[in-house]
Tab-separated table of C-alpha atoms and ligand atoms in Angstrom:
chain	number	residue	atom	x	y	z
A	1	MET	CA	62.259	48.553	130.487
A	2	ARG	CA	58.803	47.764	129.202
A	3	ILE	CA	59.158	44.630	127.115
A	4	LEU	CA	56.784	42.567	124.975
A	5	VAL	CA	57.458	38.831	124.678
A	6	THR	CA	55.383	37.117	122.009
A	7	GLY	CA	55.076	33.413	122.727
A	8	GLY	CA	56.082	34.134	126.315
A	9	ALA	CA	54.131	31.146	127.668
A	10	GLY	CA	56.115	28.728	125.557
A	11	PHE	CA	59.215	26.782	126.402
A	12	ILE	CA	61.962	29.272	125.497
A	13	GLY	CA	59.647	32.270	125.905
A	14	SER	CA	58.751	31.503	129.512
A	15	ASN	CA	62.375	30.875	130.432
A	16	LEU	CA	63.180	34.258	128.878
A	17	VAL	CA	60.345	35.860	130.858
A	18	ASP	CA	61.773	34.461	134.114
A	19	TYR	CA	65.131	36.004	133.290
A	20	LEU	CA	63.678	39.408	132.372
A	21	MET	CA	61.390	39.489	135.417
A	22	ALA	CA	64.366	38.716	137.655
A	23	GLN	CA	66.091	41.739	136.138
A	24	GLY	CA	63.207	43.966	137.204
A	25	HIS	CA	61.657	44.733	133.806
A	26	GLU	CA	57.955	45.200	133.124
A	27	ILE	CA	56.828	42.342	130.903
A	28	THR	CA	53.824	41.812	128.689
A	29	VAL	CA	53.307	38.355	127.216
A	30	ILE	CA	51.057	37.682	124.249
A	31	ASP	CA	50.415	34.004	123.711
A	32	ASN	CA	47.415	32.136	122.294
A	33	LEU	CA	48.301	29.053	124.361
A	34	SER	CA	48.314	26.818	121.289
A	35	VAL	CA	51.620	25.365	122.419
A	36	GLY	CA	52.370	27.587	125.392
A	37	LYS	CA	50.917	26.895	128.815
A	38	VAL	CA	49.638	29.096	131.612
A	39	SER	CA	51.519	26.865	134.051
A	40	ASN	CA	54.774	28.167	132.517
A	41	ILE	CA	54.038	31.742	133.603
A	42	GLU	CA	51.511	31.441	136.426
A	43	HIS	CA	54.140	32.245	139.069
A	44	HIS	CA	54.290	35.800	137.615
A	45	LEU	CA	50.552	36.398	137.390
A	46	GLY	CA	50.372	38.186	140.769
A	47	SER	CA	53.144	40.635	139.894
A	48	GLU	CA	52.330	44.243	139.011
A	49	ARG	CA	55.160	44.137	136.491
A	50	PHE	CA	53.633	41.232	134.573
A	51	HIS	CA	50.766	41.280	132.095
A	52	PHE	CA	49.409	38.327	130.170
A	53	VAL	CA	47.317	38.691	127.014
A	54	ASN	CA	45.723	35.503	125.733
A	55	ASP	CA	45.530	36.306	122.036
A	56	SER	CA	47.126	35.531	118.696
A	57	ILE	CA	49.777	37.591	116.949
A	58	LEU	CA	47.513	37.284	113.915
A	59	ASN	CA	45.255	39.794	115.669
A	60	LEU	CA	46.792	43.038	114.444
A	61	GLY	CA	44.617	45.247	116.648
A	62	THR	CA	45.806	43.601	119.850
A	63	LEU	CA	49.370	43.631	118.651
A	64	GLU	CA	49.262	47.335	117.866
A	65	ARG	CA	47.892	48.147	121.304
A	66	LEU	CA	50.719	46.190	122.937
A	67	VAL	CA	53.610	47.286	120.745
A	68	ARG	CA	52.920	50.995	121.205
A	69	GLN	CA	53.447	50.554	124.974
A	70	VAL	CA	56.876	48.903	124.919
A	71	GLU	CA	60.527	49.694	124.232
A	72	LEU	CA	61.682	46.230	123.214
A	73	ILE	CA	60.102	43.172	121.581
A	74	TYR	CA	61.177	39.557	121.777
A	75	HIS	CA	59.262	37.762	119.053
A	76	LEU	CA	59.145	34.061	119.866
A	77	ALA	CA	55.551	33.186	119.035
A	78	ALA	CA	55.554	30.520	116.341
A	79	VAL	CA	54.410	27.048	115.491
A	80	VAL	CA	57.603	25.099	116.156
A	81	GLY	CA	58.667	21.487	116.016
A	82	VAL	CA	58.937	19.330	112.919
A	83	LYS	CA	55.991	17.207	113.988
A	84	TYR	CA	53.605	20.161	114.471
A	85	VAL	CA	54.612	21.558	111.105
A	86	VAL	CA	54.198	18.262	109.301
A	87	ASP	CA	50.799	17.713	110.934
A	88	ASP	CA	49.382	21.215	110.344
A	89	PRO	CA	51.315	22.866	107.532
A	90	LEU	CA	48.743	25.592	106.881
A	91	GLY	CA	48.474	26.731	110.476
A	92	ALA	CA	52.240	26.744	110.804
A	93	ILE	CA	52.833	28.745	107.624
A	94	VAL	CA	50.204	31.371	108.425
A	95	THR	CA	51.355	31.869	112.013
A	96	ASN	CA	55.026	31.846	111.189
A	97	VAL	CA	54.866	34.167	108.191
A	98	ARG	CA	51.906	36.485	108.782
A	99	GLY	CA	52.498	36.621	112.520
A	100	THR	CA	56.056	37.849	112.090
A	101	GLU	CA	55.003	40.243	109.357
A	102	ASN	CA	52.506	41.727	111.824
A	103	VAL	CA	55.035	42.042	114.627
A	104	LEU	CA	57.588	43.745	112.414
A	105	GLU	CA	55.028	46.026	110.823
A	106	MET	CA	54.040	47.277	114.270
A	107	ALA	CA	57.642	47.456	115.473
A	108	PHE	CA	58.416	49.655	112.479
A	109	LYS	CA	55.356	51.825	112.969
A	110	TYR	CA	56.235	52.526	116.615
A	111	TRP	CA	60.005	52.194	116.148
A	112	VAL	CA	60.609	49.459	118.704
A	113	ARG	CA	63.776	47.428	118.797
A	114	THR	CA	62.981	43.776	118.024
A	115	VAL	CA	64.577	40.363	118.146
A	116	ILE	CA	63.163	37.704	115.855
A	117	ALA	CA	63.520	34.077	116.915
A	118	SER	CA	64.560	31.943	113.987
A	119	SER	CA	65.875	28.439	113.748
A	120	SER	CA	68.765	26.243	112.698
A	121	GLU	CA	66.154	24.545	110.508
A	122	ILE	CA	66.895	27.490	108.194
A	123	TYR	CA	69.917	25.567	106.880
A	124	GLY	CA	67.727	22.633	105.837
A	125	LYS	CA	69.669	19.531	104.890
A	126	SER	CA	72.913	21.362	104.175
A	127	THR	CA	75.848	19.033	104.785
A	128	GLN	CA	78.198	21.877	105.563
A	129	VAL	CA	79.885	21.599	108.950
A	130	PRO	CA	79.893	23.926	110.770
A	131	LEU	CA	77.052	26.117	109.560
A	132	ARG	CA	77.848	29.812	109.339
A	133	GLU	CA	75.179	32.484	109.305
A	134	ASP	CA	75.960	33.129	105.636
A	135	SER	CA	76.053	29.454	104.625
A	136	ASP	CA	73.844	28.296	101.790
A	137	ARG	CA	70.433	26.897	102.612
A	138	VAL	CA	69.722	23.481	101.112
A	139	LEU	CA	66.090	22.405	100.997
A	140	GLY	CA	64.030	19.648	99.489
A	141	PRO	CA	60.894	20.000	97.361
A	142	THR	CA	57.705	21.746	98.486
A	143	THR	CA	55.956	18.373	98.604
A	144	VAL	CA	58.051	17.553	101.684
A	145	GLY	CA	56.132	19.419	104.385
A	146	ARG	CA	59.057	19.725	106.727
A	147	TRP	CA	60.775	22.391	104.618
A	148	SER	CA	57.862	24.803	104.871
A	149	TYR	CA	59.059	25.658	108.359
A	150	SER	CA	62.517	26.482	107.076
A	151	ASP	CA	61.077	28.671	104.348
A	152	ALA	CA	58.628	30.391	106.684
A	153	LYS	CA	61.475	31.284	109.010
A	154	ALA	CA	63.532	32.439	106.040
A	155	ILE	CA	60.731	34.809	105.022
A	156	ASP	CA	60.725	36.082	108.608
A	157	GLU	CA	64.433	36.743	108.337
A	158	TYR	CA	63.999	38.514	104.992
A	159	PHE	CA	61.380	40.726	106.599
A	160	ALA	CA	63.694	41.456	109.514
A	161	LEU	CA	66.634	42.299	107.281
A	162	ALA	CA	64.451	44.450	105.034
A	163	TYR	CA	63.273	46.468	108.028
A	164	ALA	CA	66.861	46.649	109.273
A	165	ARG	CA	67.756	48.262	105.946
A	166	LYS	CA	65.183	50.885	106.719
A	167	GLY	CA	67.031	51.549	109.950
A	168	LEU	CA	64.914	49.571	112.425
A	169	PRO	CA	67.141	48.001	115.095
A	170	VAL	CA	66.200	44.375	114.571
A	171	SER	CA	68.262	41.216	115.071
A	172	VAL	CA	67.676	37.561	114.285
A	173	VAL	CA	68.662	34.615	116.475
A	174	ARG	CA	68.825	31.116	115.033
A	175	TYR	CA	68.308	28.590	117.788
A	176	PHE	CA	70.019	25.222	117.753
A	177	ASN	CA	67.999	22.504	119.539
A	178	ALA	CA	67.187	24.205	122.831
A	179	TYR	CA	66.218	21.968	125.743
A	180	GLY	CA	65.590	22.292	129.462
A	181	PRO	CA	62.812	22.628	132.029
A	182	ARG	CA	59.342	23.279	130.536
A	183	LEU	CA	59.890	21.272	127.399
A	184	ASP	CA	56.563	19.736	126.581
A	185	PRO	CA	56.731	16.311	128.268
A	186	LYS	CA	54.720	14.862	125.399
A	187	GLY	CA	57.839	15.499	123.410
A	188	TYR	CA	56.165	16.874	120.334
A	189	GLY	CA	59.187	18.392	118.611
A	190	SER	CA	61.980	17.553	120.995
A	191	VAL	CA	63.906	14.341	121.113
A	192	ILE	CA	65.203	15.152	124.590
A	193	ALA	CA	61.684	15.537	125.990
A	194	ARG	CA	60.659	12.283	124.341
A	195	PHE	CA	63.631	10.309	125.602
A	196	ILE	CA	63.337	11.584	129.175
A	197	THR	CA	59.609	10.864	129.317
A	198	GLN	CA	60.090	7.428	127.783
A	199	ALA	CA	62.925	6.641	130.189
A	200	LEU	CA	60.977	7.773	133.258
A	201	GLN	CA	57.993	5.702	132.208
A	202	GLY	CA	60.031	2.611	131.446
A	203	GLN	CA	59.055	2.714	127.765
A	204	PRO	CA	61.557	1.999	124.982
A	205	LEU	CA	63.615	4.977	123.801
A	206	THR	CA	62.715	5.459	120.133
A	207	VAL	CA	65.878	6.253	118.201
A	208	TYR	CA	64.962	7.032	114.614
A	209	ASP	CA	66.977	5.340	111.900
A	210	ASP	CA	70.519	4.383	112.912
A	211	GLY	CA	70.805	7.112	115.563
A	212	ARG	CA	74.030	8.386	114.060
A	213	GLN	CA	72.411	11.680	113.042
A	214	THR	CA	73.650	14.512	115.247
A	215	ARG	CA	72.445	17.713	116.857
A	216	CYS	CA	74.031	20.401	119.056
A	217	PHE	CA	71.778	20.527	122.081
A	218	THR	CA	71.684	23.876	123.847
A	219	TYR	CA	70.540	24.383	127.414
A	220	VAL	CA	67.722	26.920	127.534
A	221	ALA	CA	69.470	29.275	129.991
A	222	ASP	CA	72.205	29.662	127.380
A	223	THR	CA	69.637	30.161	124.625
A	224	VAL	CA	68.048	32.912	126.726
A	225	GLU	CA	71.373	34.591	127.395
A	226	GLY	CA	72.241	34.705	123.694
A	227	THR	CA	68.807	36.106	122.902
A	228	VAL	CA	69.095	38.883	125.476
A	229	ARG	CA	72.537	39.849	124.221
A	230	ALA	CA	71.244	40.037	120.647
A	231	ALA	CA	68.379	42.234	121.843
A	232	THR	CA	70.410	44.683	123.846
A	233	LEU	CA	73.880	45.137	122.361
A	234	ARG	CA	74.031	47.976	119.881
A	235	GLU	CA	76.412	46.087	117.561
A	236	ALA	CA	73.847	43.286	117.195
A	237	ALA	CA	71.320	45.394	115.279
A	238	GLY	CA	70.808	44.305	111.691
A	239	GLN	CA	72.593	40.999	112.208
A	240	VAL	CA	71.776	37.289	112.285
A	241	PHE	CA	73.296	35.019	114.937
A	242	ASN	CA	73.609	31.288	115.454
A	243	ILE	CA	72.716	30.721	119.102
A	244	GLY	CA	73.766	27.327	120.280
A	245	SER	CA	76.336	24.967	121.624
A	246	ASP	CA	78.892	23.599	119.186
A	247	ARG	CA	79.147	20.223	120.912
A	248	GLU	CA	77.868	17.637	118.478
A	249	THR	CA	75.987	14.681	119.937
A	250	SER	CA	74.587	11.690	118.100
A	251	ILE	CA	71.023	10.676	118.902
A	252	LEU	CA	72.179	7.238	119.998
A	253	GLU	CA	74.686	8.809	122.384
A	254	LEU	CA	71.888	11.018	123.712
A	255	ALA	CA	69.632	8.017	124.292
A	256	ARG	CA	72.351	6.281	126.295
A	257	LEU	CA	73.043	9.408	128.329
A	258	VAL	CA	69.364	9.896	129.157
A	259	ARG	CA	69.052	6.279	130.201
A	260	GLU	CA	72.079	6.624	132.454
A	261	LEU	CA	70.945	9.912	134.048
A	262	THR	CA	67.439	8.677	134.742
A	263	GLY	CA	68.662	5.288	135.999
A	264	SER	CA	66.166	3.744	133.618
A	265	SER	CA	66.343	0.226	132.279
A	266	SER	CA	64.345	1.113	129.145
A	267	GLU	CA	65.639	-0.538	126.010
A	268	ILE	CA	66.739	1.496	123.019
A	269	VAL	CA	64.825	0.649	119.850
A	270	HIS	CA	65.403	1.836	116.301
A	271	VAL	CA	62.388	3.172	114.395
A	272	PRO	CA	62.406	3.919	110.639
A	273	TYR	CA	61.850	7.578	109.719
A	274	GLU	CA	58.769	6.700	107.628
A	275	GLN	CA	57.121	5.176	110.659
A	276	ALA	CA	57.737	8.303	112.716
A	277	TYR	CA	57.014	11.052	110.202
A	278	GLY	CA	55.186	9.415	107.285
A	279	PRO	CA	56.505	8.554	103.824
A	280	ALA	CA	57.615	11.930	102.415
A	281	PHE	CA	60.186	12.872	104.997
A	282	GLU	CA	63.735	14.097	104.767
A	283	GLU	CA	66.203	14.383	107.582
A	284	THR	CA	68.994	16.734	108.519
A	285	ARG	CA	71.787	14.339	109.402
A	286	ARG	CA	74.248	16.746	111.016
A	287	ARG	CA	73.651	20.201	112.359
A	288	VAL	CA	76.530	22.086	113.934
A	289	PRO	CA	76.686	25.858	114.319
A	290	ASP	CA	79.684	28.046	113.683
A	291	VAL	CA	79.508	30.210	116.785
A	292	THR	CA	82.241	32.676	115.876
A	293	ARG	CA	79.915	35.619	115.229
A	294	ALA	CA	77.952	35.136	118.449
A	295	ARG	CA	81.196	34.950	120.365
A	296	GLU	CA	82.820	37.950	118.707
A	297	VAL	CA	79.849	40.313	118.470
A	298	LEU	CA	77.747	39.197	121.448
A	299	GLY	CA	80.456	37.766	123.710
A	300	PHE	CA	78.205	34.717	123.891
A	301	GLU	CA	79.140	31.141	124.563
A	302	ALA	CA	76.863	28.246	125.526
A	303	ARG	CA	78.427	27.256	128.819
A	304	THR	CA	76.186	24.518	130.219
A	305	THR	CA	77.494	21.021	129.514
A	306	LEU	CA	75.046	18.479	128.105
A	307	GLU	CA	75.415	16.323	131.216
A	308	GLU	CA	74.619	19.227	133.558
A	309	GLY	CA	71.755	20.518	131.398
A	310	LEU	CA	70.247	17.056	131.092
A	311	ARG	CA	70.545	16.506	134.827
A	312	ARG	CA	68.547	19.689	135.531
A	313	THR	CA	66.023	18.787	132.835
A	314	VAL	CA	65.547	15.273	134.179
A	315	GLU	CA	64.965	16.704	137.669
A	316	TRP	CA	62.227	18.955	136.293
A	317	PHE	CA	60.631	16.072	134.396
A	318	GLN	CA	60.697	13.857	137.475
A	319	VAL	CA	58.491	16.370	139.248
A	320	THR	CA	56.283	17.112	136.246
A	321	VAL	CA	55.769	13.914	134.331
A	322	THR	CA	52.928	11.918	135.734
A	323	SER	CA	51.992	8.417	134.747
A	324	LYS	CA	49.230	9.941	132.630
A	325	SER	CA	51.425	11.657	130.037
A	326	THR	CA	52.624	9.353	127.348
A	327	VAL	CA	54.662	10.248	124.297
A	328	THR	CA	52.929	10.063	120.979
B	401	UDP	N1	64.561	11.705	116.994
B	401	UDP	C1	64.664	10.384	117.402
B	401	UDP	N2	63.658	9.851	118.164
B	401	UDP	C2	62.581	10.566	118.561
B	401	UDP	C3	62.471	11.916	118.155
B	401	UDP	C4	63.479	12.462	117.373
B	401	UDP	O1	65.626	9.687	117.052
B	401	UDP	O2	61.731	10.004	119.265
B	401	UDP	C5	65.648	12.302	116.206
B	401	UDP	C6	65.200	13.015	114.939
B	401	UDP	O3	65.131	12.110	113.864
B	401	UDP	C7	66.314	14.036	114.753
B	401	UDP	C8	66.748	14.360	116.176
B	401	UDP	O4	66.250	13.313	116.994
B	401	UDP	O5	67.409	13.469	114.103
B	401	UDP	C9	66.238	15.696	116.696
B	401	UDP	O6	64.840	15.721	116.537
B	401	UDP	P1	63.954	16.894	117.133
B	401	UDP	O7	62.550	16.643	116.695
B	401	UDP	O8	64.239	17.039	118.575
B	401	UDP	O9	64.526	18.211	116.456
B	401	UDP	P2	64.990	18.620	114.964
B	401	UDP	O10	64.836	17.442	114.039
B	401	UDP	O11	64.118	19.753	114.625
B	401	UDP	O12	66.400	18.988	115.132
């Protein structure tokens, strides 16, 4: 198949590209390299089946030219990570809303099946456990920058569902804390990347608050598999799926595990949220997906254990992280 991957030089995007290339598809990546990196895709650059376009999804002309040539779109281009969003709210909102609007407009015009990458951040600070796809969203005020990401992704989902009502085969995947090789070692937006880098450099592991907040960390190969299933199974069209592991891990537990797997003697320190994110910040304390729909409709289950996934991620970081990269 001829496939377009927006954000294909990013963390999840490039892992998806590896998978699709291995299956023999012809892949075009559009990525403006704001977060993505050429090093994530450079091993494909010599292939006749691989095309890289260094441009933004805000450029409708480029997008139109690319979409009309493909049979399937994976839309992963976005400004992601709480810290990026808090630091540049305008850039994040424009890319995440207008960018998706553009992709879907072109997908509709040329009738191309599309998967939209969304996020567990959609649920906001909901205390419901586990979170089902039809659970309520609970958000704070607009003065708390963090929630703009949740709302931007929600608009993306509304767009997707509106086009689905018009018959376009489009699905939405909500990712739960993906991790693995190619996470940005600077750790902007991933606690796992931060902890591994800190541990390998002998710096203290910065656990925010009491560390009893939890996440369900999902190894990127599993994230990719769920995404591909949502893109290709006929029953998935028009639906939203939680894509993640349902194993809940506290941040303190994660810090200890990373320290153990890296053999590091870094201490674990507790840092107040305000110090990390500024004064107007709100946290999601628990975030656990209900994975019933993904299992029943997609036959998907996140299979990689946290220990195994972390081991592979640490190995990748050991090769990649140099003494020059420090977490900020
Ligand atoms: N976190 C932490 N120390 C860090 C970075 C993050 O304790 O150095 C915590 C953060 O407060 C949150 C969790 O780890 O509870 C996951 O944060 P991340 O930024 O990876 O993702 P998200 O908050 O979007 O789930």
